[in-house]
């Protein structure tokens, strides 16, 4: 039951993460059309790096967060004394 709640939360996080990352990829990709070879290389490298980062976030980080055991509230309390 807990895993299902985390999976639903992770699925809700995919569209905002993907849209933000795809916007950044598009921005870097547009720099890839520059006439200056240095800027062109930087834009292409940035677009590739951000694309891999998006892929890793969706297929590794979000599922790992979904199956991770959440921290219990009792263990986070400070006990006086």
CSV table of C-alpha atoms in Angstrom, one decimal:
chain,number,residue,atom,x,y,z
A,1,UNK,CA,0.0,0.0,0.0
A,2,UNK,CA,2.8,2.4,0.9
A,3,UNK,CA,4.7,1.5,-2.3
A,4,UNK,CA,1.6,2.4,-4.4
A,5,UNK,CA,1.3,5.8,-2.7
A,6,UNK,CA,5.0,6.5,-3.5
A,7,UNK,CA,4.6,5.3,-7.1
A,8,UNK,CA,1.6,7.6,-7.6
A,9,UNK,CA,3.6,10.5,-6.2
A,10,UNK,CA,6.5,9.7,-8.5
A,11,UNK,CA,4.2,9.5,-11.5
A,12,UNK,CA,2.9,12.9,-10.6
A,13,UNK,CA,6.4,14.3,-10.6
A,14,UNK,CA,7.3,13.1,-14.1
A,15,UNK,CA,5.4,15.8,-16.1
A,16,UNK,CA,6.9,18.8,-14.3
A,17,UNK,CA,10.4,17.4,-14.3
A,18,UNK,CA,10.2,16.4,-17.9
A,19,UNK,CA,8.8,19.7,-19.1
A,20,UNK,CA,11.5,21.7,-17.2
A,21,UNK,CA,14.3,19.5,-18.5
A,22,UNK,CA,13.0,19.5,-22.1
A,23,UNK,CA,12.8,23.3,-22.0
A,24,UNK,CA,16.5,23.4,-20.9
A,25,UNK,CA,17.4,20.9,-23.6
A,26,UNK,CA,15.7,23.0,-26.2
A,27,UNK,CA,17.6,26.1,-24.9
A,28,UNK,CA,20.9,24.4,-25.1
A,29,UNK,CA,20.0,22.8,-28.4
A,30,UNK,CA,19.3,26.2,-29.9
A,31,UNK,CA,22.8,27.3,-28.9
A,32,UNK,CA,24.0,24.3,-30.9
A,33,UNK,CA,23.0,26.2,-34.1
A,34,UNK,CA,25.4,29.0,-33.4
A,35,UNK,CA,28.0,29.9,-36.0
A,36,UNK,CA,30.8,30.0,-33.4
A,37,UNK,CA,32.2,26.4,-33.1
A,38,UNK,CA,32.8,26.8,-29.4
A,39,UNK,CA,29.3,27.8,-28.7
A,40,UNK,CA,28.0,25.1,-31.0
A,41,UNK,CA,29.9,22.5,-29.1
A,42,UNK,CA,28.8,23.8,-25.8
A,43,UNK,CA,25.1,23.8,-26.9
A,44,UNK,CA,25.3,20.2,-28.2
A,45,UNK,CA,27.1,19.0,-25.1
A,46,UNK,CA,24.6,20.7,-22.8
A,47,UNK,CA,21.7,19.2,-24.7
A,48,UNK,CA,23.1,15.7,-24.6
A,49,UNK,CA,24.0,16.0,-20.9
A,50,UNK,CA,20.6,17.3,-19.9
A,51,UNK,CA,18.9,14.6,-22.0
A,52,UNK,CA,20.8,11.9,-20.2
A,53,UNK,CA,20.0,13.5,-16.9
A,54,UNK,CA,16.3,13.5,-17.7
A,55,UNK,CA,16.5,9.9,-18.7
A,56,UNK,CA,18.3,8.9,-15.5
A,57,UNK,CA,15.8,10.9,-13.4
A,58,UNK,CA,12.8,9.2,-14.9
A,59,UNK,CA,14.2,5.7,-15.0
A,60,UNK,CA,16.4,5.5,-11.9
A,61,UNK,CA,15.9,8.3,-9.4
A,62,UNK,CA,12.1,8.5,-9.3
A,63,UNK,CA,11.6,4.6,-9.1
A,64,UNK,CA,14.3,4.5,-6.4
A,65,UNK,CA,12.5,7.2,-4.4
A,66,UNK,CA,9.3,5.3,-4.9
A,67,UNK,CA,10.5,2.1,-3.3
A,68,UNK,CA,12.7,3.7,-0.6
A,69,UNK,CA,11.4,3.3,2.9
A,70,UNK,CA,10.2,6.7,4.2
A,71,UNK,CA,11.8,8.0,7.3
A,72,UNK,CA,9.7,7.3,10.4
A,73,UNK,CA,8.6,10.3,12.4
A,74,UNK,CA,9.5,8.6,15.8
A,75,UNK,CA,13.2,8.3,14.7
A,76,UNK,CA,13.4,12.0,13.8
A,77,UNK,CA,12.2,13.3,17.1
A,78,UNK,CA,14.7,14.8,19.5
A,79,UNK,CA,14.4,13.2,22.9
A,80,UNK,CA,15.3,15.5,25.8
A,81,UNK,CA,17.6,14.4,28.4
